[in-house]
Coordinates of C-alpha atoms (C1' of nucleotides) in Angstrom, one line a residue:
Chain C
X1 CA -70.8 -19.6 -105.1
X2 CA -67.2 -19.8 -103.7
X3 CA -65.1 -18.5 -106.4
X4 CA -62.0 -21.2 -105.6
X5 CA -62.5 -22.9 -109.3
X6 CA -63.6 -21.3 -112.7
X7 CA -66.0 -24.3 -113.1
X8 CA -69.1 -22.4 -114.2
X9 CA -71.7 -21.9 -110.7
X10 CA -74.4 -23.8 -112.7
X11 CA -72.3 -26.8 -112.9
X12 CA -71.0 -26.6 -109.1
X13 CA -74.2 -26.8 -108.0
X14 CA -75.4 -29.7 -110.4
X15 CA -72.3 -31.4 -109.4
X16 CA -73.9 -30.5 -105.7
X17 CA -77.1 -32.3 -106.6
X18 CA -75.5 -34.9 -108.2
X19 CA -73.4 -36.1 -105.5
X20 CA -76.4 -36.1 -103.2
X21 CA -78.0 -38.3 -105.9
X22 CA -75.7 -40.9 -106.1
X23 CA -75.0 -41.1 -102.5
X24 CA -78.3 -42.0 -101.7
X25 CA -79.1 -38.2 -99.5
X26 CA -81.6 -37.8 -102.1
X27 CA -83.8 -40.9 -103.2
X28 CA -85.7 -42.0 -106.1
X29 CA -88.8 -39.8 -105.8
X30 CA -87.5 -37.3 -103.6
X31 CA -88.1 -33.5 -104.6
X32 CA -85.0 -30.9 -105.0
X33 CA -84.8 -27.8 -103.8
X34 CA -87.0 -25.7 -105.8
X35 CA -85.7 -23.2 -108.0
X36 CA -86.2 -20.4 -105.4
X37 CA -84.8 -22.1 -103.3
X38 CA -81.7 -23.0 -104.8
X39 CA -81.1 -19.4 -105.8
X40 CA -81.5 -18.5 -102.3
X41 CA -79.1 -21.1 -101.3
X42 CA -76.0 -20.5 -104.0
X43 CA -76.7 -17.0 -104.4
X44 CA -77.3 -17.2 -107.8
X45 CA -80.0 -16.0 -110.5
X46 CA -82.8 -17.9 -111.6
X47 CA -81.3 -18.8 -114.7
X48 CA -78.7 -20.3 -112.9
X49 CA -80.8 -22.6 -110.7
X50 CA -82.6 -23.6 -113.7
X51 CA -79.4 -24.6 -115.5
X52 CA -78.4 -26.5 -112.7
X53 CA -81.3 -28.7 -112.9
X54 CA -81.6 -29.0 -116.7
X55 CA -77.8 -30.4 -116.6
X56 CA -79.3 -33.7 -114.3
X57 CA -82.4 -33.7 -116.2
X58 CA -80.2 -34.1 -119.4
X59 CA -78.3 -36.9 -117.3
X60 CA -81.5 -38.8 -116.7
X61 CA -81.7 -38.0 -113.2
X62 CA -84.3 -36.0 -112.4
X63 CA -87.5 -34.8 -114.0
X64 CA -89.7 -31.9 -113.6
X65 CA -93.3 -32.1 -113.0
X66 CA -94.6 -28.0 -113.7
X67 CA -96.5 -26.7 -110.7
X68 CA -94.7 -29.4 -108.3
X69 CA -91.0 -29.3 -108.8
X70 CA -88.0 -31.2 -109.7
X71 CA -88.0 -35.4 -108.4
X72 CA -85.6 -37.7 -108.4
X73 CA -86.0 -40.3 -111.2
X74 CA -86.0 -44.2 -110.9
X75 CA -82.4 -45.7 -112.1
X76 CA -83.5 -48.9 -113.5
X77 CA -85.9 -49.8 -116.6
X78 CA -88.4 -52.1 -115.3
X79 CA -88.7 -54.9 -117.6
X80 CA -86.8 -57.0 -119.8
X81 CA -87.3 -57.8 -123.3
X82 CA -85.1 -61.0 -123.7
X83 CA -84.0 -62.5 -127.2
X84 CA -82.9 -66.0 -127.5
X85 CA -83.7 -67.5 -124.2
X86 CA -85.0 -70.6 -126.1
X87 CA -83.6 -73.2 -124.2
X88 CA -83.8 -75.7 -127.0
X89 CA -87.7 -74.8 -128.1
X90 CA -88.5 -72.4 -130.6
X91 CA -90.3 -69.4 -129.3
X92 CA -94.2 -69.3 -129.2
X93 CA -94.2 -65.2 -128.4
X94 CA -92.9 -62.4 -129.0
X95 CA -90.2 -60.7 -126.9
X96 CA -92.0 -57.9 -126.3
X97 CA -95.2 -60.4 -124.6
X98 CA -92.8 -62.6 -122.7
X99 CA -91.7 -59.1 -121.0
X100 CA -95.1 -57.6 -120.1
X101 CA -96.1 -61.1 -119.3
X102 CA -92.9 -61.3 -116.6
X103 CA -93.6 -58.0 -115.3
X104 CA -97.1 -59.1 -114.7
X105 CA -99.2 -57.2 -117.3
X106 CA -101.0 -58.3 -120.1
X107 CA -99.8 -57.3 -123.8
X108 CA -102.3 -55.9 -126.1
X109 CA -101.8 -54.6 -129.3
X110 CA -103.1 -52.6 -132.1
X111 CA -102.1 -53.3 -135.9
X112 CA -102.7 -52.2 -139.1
X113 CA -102.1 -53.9 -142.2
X114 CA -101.4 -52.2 -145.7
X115 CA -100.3 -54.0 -149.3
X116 CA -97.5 -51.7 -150.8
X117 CA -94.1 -51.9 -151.9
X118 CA -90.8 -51.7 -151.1
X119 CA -88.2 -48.8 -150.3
X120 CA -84.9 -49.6 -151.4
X121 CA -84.0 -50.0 -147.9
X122 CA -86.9 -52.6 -146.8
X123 CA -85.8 -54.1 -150.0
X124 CA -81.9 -54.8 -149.3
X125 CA -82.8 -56.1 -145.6
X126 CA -85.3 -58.5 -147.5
X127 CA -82.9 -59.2 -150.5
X128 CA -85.8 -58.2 -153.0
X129 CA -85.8 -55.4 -155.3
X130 CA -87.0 -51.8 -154.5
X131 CA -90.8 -52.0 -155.9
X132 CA -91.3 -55.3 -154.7
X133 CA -95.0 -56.3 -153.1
X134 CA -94.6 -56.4 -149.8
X135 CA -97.0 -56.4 -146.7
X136 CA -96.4 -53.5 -144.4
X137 CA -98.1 -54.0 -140.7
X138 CA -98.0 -51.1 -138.2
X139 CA -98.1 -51.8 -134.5
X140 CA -98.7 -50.1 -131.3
X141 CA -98.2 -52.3 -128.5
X142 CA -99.7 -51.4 -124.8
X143 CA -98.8 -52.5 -121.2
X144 CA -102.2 -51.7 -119.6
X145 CA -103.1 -48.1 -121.6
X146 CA -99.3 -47.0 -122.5
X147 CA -98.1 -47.5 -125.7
X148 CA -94.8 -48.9 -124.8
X149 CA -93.4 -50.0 -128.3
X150 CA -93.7 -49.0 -132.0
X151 CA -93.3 -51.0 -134.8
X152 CA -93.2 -51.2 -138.5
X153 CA -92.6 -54.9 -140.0
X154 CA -92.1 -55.9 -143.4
X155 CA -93.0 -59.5 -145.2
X156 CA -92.5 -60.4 -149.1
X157 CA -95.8 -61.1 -150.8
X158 CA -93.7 -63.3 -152.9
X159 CA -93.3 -65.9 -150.0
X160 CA -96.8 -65.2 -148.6
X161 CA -99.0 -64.4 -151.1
X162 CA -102.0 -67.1 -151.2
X163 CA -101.5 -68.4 -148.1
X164 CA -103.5 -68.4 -144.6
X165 CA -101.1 -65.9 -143.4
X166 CA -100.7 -63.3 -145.8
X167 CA -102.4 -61.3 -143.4
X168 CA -100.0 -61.4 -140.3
X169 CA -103.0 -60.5 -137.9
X170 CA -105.8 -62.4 -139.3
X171 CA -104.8 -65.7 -139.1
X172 CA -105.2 -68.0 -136.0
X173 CA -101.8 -68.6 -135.4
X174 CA -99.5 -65.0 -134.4
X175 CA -95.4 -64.6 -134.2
X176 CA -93.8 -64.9 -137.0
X177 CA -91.9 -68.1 -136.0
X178 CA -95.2 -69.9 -135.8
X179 CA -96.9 -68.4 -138.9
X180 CA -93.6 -69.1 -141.1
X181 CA -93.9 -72.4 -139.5
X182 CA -97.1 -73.1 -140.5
X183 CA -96.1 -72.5 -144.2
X184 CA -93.0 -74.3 -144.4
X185 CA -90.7 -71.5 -144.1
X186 CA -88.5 -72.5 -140.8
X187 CA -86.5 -69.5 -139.5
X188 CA -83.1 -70.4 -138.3
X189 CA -81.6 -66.6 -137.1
X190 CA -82.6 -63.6 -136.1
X191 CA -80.4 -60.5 -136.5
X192 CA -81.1 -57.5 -134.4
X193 CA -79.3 -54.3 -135.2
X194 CA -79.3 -51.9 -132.0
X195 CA -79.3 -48.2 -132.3
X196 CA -80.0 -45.5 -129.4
X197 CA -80.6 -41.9 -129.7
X198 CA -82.7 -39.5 -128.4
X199 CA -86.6 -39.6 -129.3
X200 CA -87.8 -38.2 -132.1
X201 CA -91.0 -35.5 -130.6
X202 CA -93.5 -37.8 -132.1
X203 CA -91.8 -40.9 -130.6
X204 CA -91.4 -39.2 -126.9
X205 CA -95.3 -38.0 -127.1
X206 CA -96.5 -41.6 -128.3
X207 CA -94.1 -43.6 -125.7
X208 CA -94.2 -40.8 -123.3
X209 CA -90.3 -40.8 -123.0
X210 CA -89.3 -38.7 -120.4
X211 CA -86.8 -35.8 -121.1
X212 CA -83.1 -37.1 -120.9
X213 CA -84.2 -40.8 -121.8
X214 CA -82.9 -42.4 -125.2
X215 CA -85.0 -44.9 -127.1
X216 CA -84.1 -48.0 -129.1
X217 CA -84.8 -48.0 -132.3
X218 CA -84.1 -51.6 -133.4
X219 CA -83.5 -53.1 -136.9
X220 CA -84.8 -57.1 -136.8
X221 CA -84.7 -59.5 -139.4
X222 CA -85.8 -63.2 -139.3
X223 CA -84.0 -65.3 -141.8
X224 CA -84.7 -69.0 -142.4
X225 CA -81.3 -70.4 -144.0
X226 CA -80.3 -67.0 -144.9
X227 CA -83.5 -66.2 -146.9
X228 CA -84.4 -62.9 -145.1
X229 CA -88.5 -63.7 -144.4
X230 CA -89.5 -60.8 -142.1
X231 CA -88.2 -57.3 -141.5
X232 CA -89.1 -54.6 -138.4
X233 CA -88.2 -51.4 -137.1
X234 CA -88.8 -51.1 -133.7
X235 CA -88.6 -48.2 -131.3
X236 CA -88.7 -48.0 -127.4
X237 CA -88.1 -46.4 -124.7
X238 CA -84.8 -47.7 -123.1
X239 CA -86.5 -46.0 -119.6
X240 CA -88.9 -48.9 -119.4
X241 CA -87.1 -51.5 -121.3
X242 CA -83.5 -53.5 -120.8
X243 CA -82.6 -55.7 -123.6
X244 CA -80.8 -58.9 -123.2
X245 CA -79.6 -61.3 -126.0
X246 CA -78.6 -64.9 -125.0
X247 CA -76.5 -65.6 -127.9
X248 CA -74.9 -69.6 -128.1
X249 CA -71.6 -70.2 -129.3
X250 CA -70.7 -72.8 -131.2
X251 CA -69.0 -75.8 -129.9
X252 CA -64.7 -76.3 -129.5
X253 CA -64.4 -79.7 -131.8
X254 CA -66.7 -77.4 -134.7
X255 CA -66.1 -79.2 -137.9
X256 CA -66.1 -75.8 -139.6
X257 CA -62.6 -74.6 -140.2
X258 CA -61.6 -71.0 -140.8
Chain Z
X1 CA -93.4 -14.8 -134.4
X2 CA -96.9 -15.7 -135.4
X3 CA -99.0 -15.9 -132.5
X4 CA -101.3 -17.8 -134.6
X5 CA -100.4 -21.1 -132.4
X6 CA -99.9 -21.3 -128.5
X7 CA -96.6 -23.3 -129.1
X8 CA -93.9 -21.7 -127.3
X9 CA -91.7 -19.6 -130.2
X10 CA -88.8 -21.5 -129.0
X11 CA -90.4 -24.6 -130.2
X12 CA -91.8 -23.1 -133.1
X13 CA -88.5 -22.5 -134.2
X14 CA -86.7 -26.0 -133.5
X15 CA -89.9 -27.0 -135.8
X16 CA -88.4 -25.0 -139.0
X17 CA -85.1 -25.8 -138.2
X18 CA -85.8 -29.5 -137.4
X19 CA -87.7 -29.6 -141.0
X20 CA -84.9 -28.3 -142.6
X21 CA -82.8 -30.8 -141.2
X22 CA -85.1 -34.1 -141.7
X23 CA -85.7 -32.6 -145.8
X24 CA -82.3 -31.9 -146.6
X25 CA -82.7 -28.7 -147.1
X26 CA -79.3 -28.4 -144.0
X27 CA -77.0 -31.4 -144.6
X28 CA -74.5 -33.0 -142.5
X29 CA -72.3 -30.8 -141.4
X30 CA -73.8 -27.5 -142.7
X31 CA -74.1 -24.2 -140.3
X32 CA -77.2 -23.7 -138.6
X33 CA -78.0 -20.0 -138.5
X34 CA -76.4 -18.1 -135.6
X35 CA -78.3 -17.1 -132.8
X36 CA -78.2 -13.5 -133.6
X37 CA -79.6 -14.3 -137.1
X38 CA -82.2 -16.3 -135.3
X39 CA -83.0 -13.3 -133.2
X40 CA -83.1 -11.3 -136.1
X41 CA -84.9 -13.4 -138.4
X42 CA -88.1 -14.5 -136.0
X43 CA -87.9 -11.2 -133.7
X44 CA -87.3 -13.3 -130.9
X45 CA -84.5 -12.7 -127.8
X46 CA -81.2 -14.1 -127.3
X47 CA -82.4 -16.9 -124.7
X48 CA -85.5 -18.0 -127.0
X49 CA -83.0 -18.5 -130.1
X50 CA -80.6 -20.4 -127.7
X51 CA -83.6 -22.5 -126.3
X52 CA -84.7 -23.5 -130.0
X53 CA -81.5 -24.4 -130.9
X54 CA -80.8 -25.8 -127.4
X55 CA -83.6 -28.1 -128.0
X56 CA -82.3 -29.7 -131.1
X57 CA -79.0 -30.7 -129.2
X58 CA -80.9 -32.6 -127.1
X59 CA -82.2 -34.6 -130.1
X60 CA -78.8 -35.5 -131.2
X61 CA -79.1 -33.4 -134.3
X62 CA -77.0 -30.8 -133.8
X63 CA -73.6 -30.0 -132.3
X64 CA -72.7 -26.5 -130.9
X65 CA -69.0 -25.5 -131.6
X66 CA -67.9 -22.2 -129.1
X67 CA -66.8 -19.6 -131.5
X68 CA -67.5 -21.2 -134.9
X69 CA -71.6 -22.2 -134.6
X70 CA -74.1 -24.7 -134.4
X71 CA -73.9 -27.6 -136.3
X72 CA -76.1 -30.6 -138.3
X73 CA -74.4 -33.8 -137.0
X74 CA -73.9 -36.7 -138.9
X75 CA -76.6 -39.5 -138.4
X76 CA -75.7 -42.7 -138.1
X77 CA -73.2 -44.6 -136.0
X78 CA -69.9 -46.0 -137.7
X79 CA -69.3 -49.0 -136.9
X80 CA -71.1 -52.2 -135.7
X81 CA -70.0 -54.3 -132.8
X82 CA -71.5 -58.2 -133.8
X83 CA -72.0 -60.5 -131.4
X84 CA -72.9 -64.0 -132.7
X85 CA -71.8 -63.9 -135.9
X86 CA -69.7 -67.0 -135.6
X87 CA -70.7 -69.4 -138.7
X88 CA -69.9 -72.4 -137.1
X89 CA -66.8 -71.2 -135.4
X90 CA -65.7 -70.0 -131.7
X91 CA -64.8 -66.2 -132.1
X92 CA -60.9 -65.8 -132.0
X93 CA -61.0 -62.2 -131.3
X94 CA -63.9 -59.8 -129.0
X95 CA -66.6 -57.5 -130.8
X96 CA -64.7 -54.6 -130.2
X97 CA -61.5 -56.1 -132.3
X98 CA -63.7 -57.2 -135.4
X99 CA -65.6 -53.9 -135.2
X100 CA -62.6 -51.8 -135.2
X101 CA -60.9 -54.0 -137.7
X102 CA -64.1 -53.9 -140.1
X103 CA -63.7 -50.3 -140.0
X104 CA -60.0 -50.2 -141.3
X105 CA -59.0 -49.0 -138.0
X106 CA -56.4 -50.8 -135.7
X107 CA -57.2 -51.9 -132.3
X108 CA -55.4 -50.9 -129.4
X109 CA -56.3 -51.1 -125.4
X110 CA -55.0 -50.1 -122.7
X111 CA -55.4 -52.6 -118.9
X112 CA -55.4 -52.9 -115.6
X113 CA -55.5 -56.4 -113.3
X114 CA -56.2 -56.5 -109.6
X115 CA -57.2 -59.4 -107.1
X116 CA -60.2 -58.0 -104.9
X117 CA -63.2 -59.6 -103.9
X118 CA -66.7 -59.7 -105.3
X119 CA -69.2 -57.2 -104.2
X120 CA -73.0 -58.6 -104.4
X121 CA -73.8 -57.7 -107.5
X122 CA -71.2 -59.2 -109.2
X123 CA -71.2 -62.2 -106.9
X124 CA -74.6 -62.2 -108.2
X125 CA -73.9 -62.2 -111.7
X126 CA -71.1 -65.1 -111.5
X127 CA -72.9 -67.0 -109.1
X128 CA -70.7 -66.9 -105.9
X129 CA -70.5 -65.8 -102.9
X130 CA -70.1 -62.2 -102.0
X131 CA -66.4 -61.6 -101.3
X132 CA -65.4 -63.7 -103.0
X133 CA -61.8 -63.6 -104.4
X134 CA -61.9 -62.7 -108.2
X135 CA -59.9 -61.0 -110.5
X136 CA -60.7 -57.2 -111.8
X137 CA -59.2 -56.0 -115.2
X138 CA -60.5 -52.3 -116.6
X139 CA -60.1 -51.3 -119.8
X140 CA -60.0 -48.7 -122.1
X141 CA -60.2 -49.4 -125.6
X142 CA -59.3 -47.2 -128.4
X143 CA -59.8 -46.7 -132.1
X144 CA -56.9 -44.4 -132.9
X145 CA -55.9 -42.1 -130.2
X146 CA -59.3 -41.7 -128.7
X147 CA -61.0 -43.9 -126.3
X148 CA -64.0 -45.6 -127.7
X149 CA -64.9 -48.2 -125.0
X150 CA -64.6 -48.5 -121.1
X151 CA -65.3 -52.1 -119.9
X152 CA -64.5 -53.4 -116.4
X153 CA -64.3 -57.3 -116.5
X154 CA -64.9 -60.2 -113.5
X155 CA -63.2 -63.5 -113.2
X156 CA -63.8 -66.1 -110.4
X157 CA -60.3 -66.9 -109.4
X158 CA -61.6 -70.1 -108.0
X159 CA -61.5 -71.1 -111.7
X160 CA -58.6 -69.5 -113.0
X161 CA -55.8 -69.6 -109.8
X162 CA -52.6 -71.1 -110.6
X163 CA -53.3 -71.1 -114.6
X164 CA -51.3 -69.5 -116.9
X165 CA -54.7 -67.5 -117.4
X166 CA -54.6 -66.1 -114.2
X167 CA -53.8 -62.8 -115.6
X168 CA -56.1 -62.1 -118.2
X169 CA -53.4 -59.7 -120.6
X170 CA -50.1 -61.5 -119.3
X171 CA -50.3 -64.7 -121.5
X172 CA -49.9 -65.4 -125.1
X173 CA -53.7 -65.8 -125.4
X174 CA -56.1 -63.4 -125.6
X175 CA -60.0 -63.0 -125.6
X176 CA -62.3 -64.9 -123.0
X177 CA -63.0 -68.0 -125.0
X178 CA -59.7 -68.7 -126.6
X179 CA -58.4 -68.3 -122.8
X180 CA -60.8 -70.5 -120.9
X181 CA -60.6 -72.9 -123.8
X182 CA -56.8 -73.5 -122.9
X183 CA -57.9 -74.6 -119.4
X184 CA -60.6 -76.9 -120.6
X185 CA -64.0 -74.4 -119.6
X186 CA -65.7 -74.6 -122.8
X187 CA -67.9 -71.5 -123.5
X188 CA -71.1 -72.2 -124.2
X189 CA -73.2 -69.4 -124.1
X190 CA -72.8 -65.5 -123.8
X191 CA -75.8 -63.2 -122.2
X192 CA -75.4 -59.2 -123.0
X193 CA -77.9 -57.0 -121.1
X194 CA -78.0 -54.0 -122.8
X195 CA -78.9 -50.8 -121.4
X196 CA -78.9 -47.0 -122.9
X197 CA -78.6 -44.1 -121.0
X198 CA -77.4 -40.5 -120.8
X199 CA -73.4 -40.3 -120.4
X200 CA -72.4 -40.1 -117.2
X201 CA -70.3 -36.9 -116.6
X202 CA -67.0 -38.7 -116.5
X203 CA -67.8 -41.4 -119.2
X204 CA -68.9 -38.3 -121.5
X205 CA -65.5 -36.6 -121.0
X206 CA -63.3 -39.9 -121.6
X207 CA -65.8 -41.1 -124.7
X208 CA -65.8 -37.6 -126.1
X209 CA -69.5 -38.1 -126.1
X210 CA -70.9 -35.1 -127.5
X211 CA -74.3 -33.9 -125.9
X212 CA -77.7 -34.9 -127.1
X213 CA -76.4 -38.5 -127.8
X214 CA -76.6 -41.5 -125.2
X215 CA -74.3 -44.5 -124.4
X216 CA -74.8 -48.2 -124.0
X217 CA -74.1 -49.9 -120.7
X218 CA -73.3 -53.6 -121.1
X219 CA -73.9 -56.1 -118.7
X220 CA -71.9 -59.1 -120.1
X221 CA -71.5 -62.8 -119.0
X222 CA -70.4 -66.0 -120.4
X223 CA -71.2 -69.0 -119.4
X224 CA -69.8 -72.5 -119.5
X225 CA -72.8 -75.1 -119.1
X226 CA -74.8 -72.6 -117.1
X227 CA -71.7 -71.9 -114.7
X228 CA -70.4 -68.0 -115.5
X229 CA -66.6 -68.2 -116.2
X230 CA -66.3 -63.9 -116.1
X231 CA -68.7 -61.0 -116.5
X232 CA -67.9 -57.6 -117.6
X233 CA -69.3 -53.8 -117.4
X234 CA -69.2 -52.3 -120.8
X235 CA -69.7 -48.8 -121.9
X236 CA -70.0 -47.2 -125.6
X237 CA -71.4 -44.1 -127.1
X238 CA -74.0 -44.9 -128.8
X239 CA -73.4 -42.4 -131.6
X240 CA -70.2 -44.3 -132.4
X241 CA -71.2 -47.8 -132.1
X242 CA -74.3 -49.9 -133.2
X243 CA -75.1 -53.0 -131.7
X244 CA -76.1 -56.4 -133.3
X245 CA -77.1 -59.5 -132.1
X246 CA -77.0 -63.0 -134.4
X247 CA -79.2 -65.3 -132.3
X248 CA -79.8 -68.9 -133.8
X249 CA -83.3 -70.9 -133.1
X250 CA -83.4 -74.3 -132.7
X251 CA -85.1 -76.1 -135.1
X252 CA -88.5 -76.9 -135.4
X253 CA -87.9 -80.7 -134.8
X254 CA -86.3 -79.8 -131.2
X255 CA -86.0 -83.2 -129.0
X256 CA -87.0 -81.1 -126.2
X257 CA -90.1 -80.2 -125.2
X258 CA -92.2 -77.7 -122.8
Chain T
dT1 C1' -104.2 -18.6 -102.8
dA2 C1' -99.5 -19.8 -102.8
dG3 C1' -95.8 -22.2 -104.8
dT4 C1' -94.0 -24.5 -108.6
dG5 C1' -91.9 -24.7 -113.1
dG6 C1' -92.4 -22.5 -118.4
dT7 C1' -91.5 -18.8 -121.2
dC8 C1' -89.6 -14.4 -122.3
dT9 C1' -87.2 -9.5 -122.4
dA10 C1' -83.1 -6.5 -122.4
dG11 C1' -79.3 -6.2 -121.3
dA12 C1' -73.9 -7.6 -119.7
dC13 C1' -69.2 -9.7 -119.8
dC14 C1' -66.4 -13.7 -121.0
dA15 C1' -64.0 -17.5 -123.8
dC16 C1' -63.0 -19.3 -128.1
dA17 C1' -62.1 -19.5 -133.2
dA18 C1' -61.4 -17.5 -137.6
dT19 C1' -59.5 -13.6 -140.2
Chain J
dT1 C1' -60.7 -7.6 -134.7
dT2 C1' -65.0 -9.7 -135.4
dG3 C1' -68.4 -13.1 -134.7
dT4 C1' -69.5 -17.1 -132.4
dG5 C1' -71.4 -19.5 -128.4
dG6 C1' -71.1 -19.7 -122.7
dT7 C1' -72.5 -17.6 -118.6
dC8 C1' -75.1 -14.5 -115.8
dT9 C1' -78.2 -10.6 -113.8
dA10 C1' -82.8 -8.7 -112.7
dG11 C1' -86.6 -8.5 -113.7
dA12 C1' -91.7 -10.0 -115.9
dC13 C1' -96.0 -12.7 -116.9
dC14 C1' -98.1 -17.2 -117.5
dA15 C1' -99.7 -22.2 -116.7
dC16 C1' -100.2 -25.8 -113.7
dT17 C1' -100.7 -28.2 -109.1
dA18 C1' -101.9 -28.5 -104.4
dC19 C1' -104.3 -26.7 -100.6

DNA sequence: TAGTGGTCTAGACCACAAT
DNA sequence: TTGTGGTCTAGACCACTAC
C-alpha cells in the first residue's frame, strides 16, 4: 500500500473494490480477486485481504460463496409488495400474493393456528386487555420452495368467536378484508409500522438472508372505524422485497377543520 | 471451549453472549466483557474473541467504543415518521417536522436549489422527458446539531416556472402540498417506495450511523390526479427512525368495480 | 487435485479513553 | 499509566467447490 494517507490498507483497498463496483468495472455477478490474490496485489497479509472484502460484504455488495470466491451482489430487490394500490376496490389479496403473483410465481403458504391469549403488547395493538382470548396464526409463506416471509397475526376471539371464520385458514373465503367482510366487520385503515435491522440467526437461516442484508420486520394492524380487528408481525428480507405505500390525501375544500 | 459441537468457538461465543443480551441478563448500555476476558474466560485467541463479538455488531446489538469497550445498544428506534395520518385534513407540515416535533425536538434543515435537467430515472418517476428542465433541492435535516435525514427532491419546472413557488425554500410557504396548493395543483395521492439497505460509506459518516444497523432509502412522489408534481430521494437510519404508513380502504359499497 | 474461503494461533505495535 | 479496541504479520489446518 502506498503510505501517502493513514487511512487503514484494509480500507484503501475496499475503497479500491468499491469504486470498481459502482463504476460498473465489476458487474453484478462478477468474481473479485481472490484473497491470494489480493494479497499479492497490495502487498498485504491475509487478514488484510479478508478485511477488505468483509467491509463490502457488510455494505451489501458482495457475497462469498466458500470454495468459489467473493461475487458481486445484485443491487435491486426483485419484487414489490405494494399497500394501498386499491384504486377505488377493496383488496381481494394479500400484498404479499399480489407481489409473487407480479413477479410471476405462485404464493403458497403454510399456517398454523393456535387458541391462546394475549401479551400485553398484542393486547394494546388490539385495545383488549393482556389475558384476552385471542387466535394466534403462524405463517410461512413461499415463492416456489423459499420461505420468503414470516408471520405471526393476531385476531380477538371476542369479535370472532362462533363465526365461520374463527379459524382464519379454514374457511372458504381468505384475507382478512374479505373474511371481516363476511362478518360485518368492514375495515376502513390499515397502519403499518416499518422497522429494519439486521436478521436475527433464525430469521437469516429461515429467509436465507444474505450477510449484509437487513430485514423488515413490520407491525400491521387492520382497523375498521378505529376498532383494531387484526394484528401481525411480519418479517422479510428487504434483499428480495421493496415496499411501496400509495397513501391518499384528503381533499383541499375538507370539511374537517384543524 | 467444548468441542462437544462443530460450531465454530467464535459462534459459540456470540451464542452466550447473544443469550445474555435477549434475557436481560446484559441490559442496554451495559459492558460486554473485554476481549482479553473473553480470551481468558473460553481459552480462545485474540482474533476468535474479536470475531464473536464482531459478529454481534453485525446484528445491531452491540456497539464497540475504542478505548472504553463493547457495548449492548439500545433497541428500538426513537421516533416515528407517519405518513397518512391526516384525519380528514391536508398535512401542513412533512413527516420529518411532525416526527421531530412529536419527539420534543425542534426541526431544523439545511438546502440547496439548482435548475438542471432530468436524468431518466427521474424523468421516469415524474413522467417527462429525459432532460428535461426541473428543479433540484438537497437537504439535510437535523434533529439538534446532528443530521438525521438526507433527501434530494425533483420538481418539473414546466409546472412551477414563473410562480412564486419556483424556489421551493424562498417563499413564505413551505411543504409540497401547501406549496402546490397555492398554485391550484391539488395533491391527491403520495407513493413512498421504501427500500433498506446497508449505509453507504458516506451516508454512514453524515448519519452517524453506527455499524450493524441499516438505513431506509425513500423513493417518494406525489401526485396530482395521476400527474407527479415532484419526487424526492430520501435517506434515514433505520435505528433512528421507524416508518409508518396510515393507508385508508375504500369502502365496501365502492361505485367502482373490477 | 488445486483453489477457494473458514477458522485459528501467537505474537506485535498503534490510537484512544479513563484514571 | 493502564486497559481498551484497531490494525497487522506469518504462519497453520480445515471444509467446500470445481475440474
Amino acid at each position: 500500500m502506498t503510505p501517502a494517507q493513514n487511512r487503514s490498507a484494509y480500507l484503501q483497498i475496499a475503497d479500491d473494490l468499491r469504486a470498481q463496483i459502482l463504476d460498473g468495472s465489476l458487474r453484478e455477478g462478477d468474481r473479485l480477486p481472490s484473497e491470494s490474490e489480493l494479497q499479492a496485489d497490495y502487498g498485504v497479509s491475509r487478514i488484510v485481504a479478508r478485511q477488505a472484502v468483509e467491509e463490502l460484504v457488510k455494505e451489501g455488495l458482495v457475497e462469498k460463496k466458500q470454495g468459489q470466491g467473493s461475487f458481486v451482489r445484485p443491487q435491486a430487490p426483485s419484487e414489490k409488495r405494494i399497500v394501498g394500490d386499491f384504486y377505488g376496490q377493496r383488496p381481494a389479496s394479500s400484498p404479499f400474493a399480489s407481489a409473487v403473483k407480479a413477479a410471476g410465481g405462485r404464493p403458497e403458504w403454510e399456517y398454523t393456528s393456535r387458541e391462546t391469549t394475549a401479551t400485553l403488547g398484542i393486547a394494546e395493538r388490539l385495545g383488549i386487555e393482556a389475558g384476552d382470548a385471542v387466535m394466534r396464526t403462524t405463517y410461512r409463506f413461499f415463492s416456489g420452495d423459499q420461505p420468503v416471509m414470516l408471520s405471526t397475526s393476531y385476531e380477538p376471539l371476542a369479535i370472532t368467536r362462533g363465526t365461520p371464520i374463527q379459524q382464519p385458514e379454514a374457511g372458504p373465503i381468505t384475507g382478512v378484508v374479505p373474511r371481516m367482510d363476511s362478518i360485518g366487520k368492514f375495515i376502513t385503515d390499515v397502519i403499518e409500522e416499518v422497522v429494519a435491522r439486521a436478521p436475527r440467526p433464525h430469521e437469516a437461516e429461515i429467509l436465507r438472508v444474505p450477510k449484509g442484508v437487513p430485514v423488515f420486520a413490520i407491525s400491521r394492524t387492520y382497523y375498521a372505524d378505529d376498532e383494531p380487528v387484526e394484528t401481525a408481525d411480519i418479517v422479510i428480507s428487504a434483499d428480495r422485497y421493496e415496499l411501496a405505500y400509495r397513501v391518499p390525501l384528503p381533499p383541499p375544500d375538507s370539511p374537517t377543520g384543524p
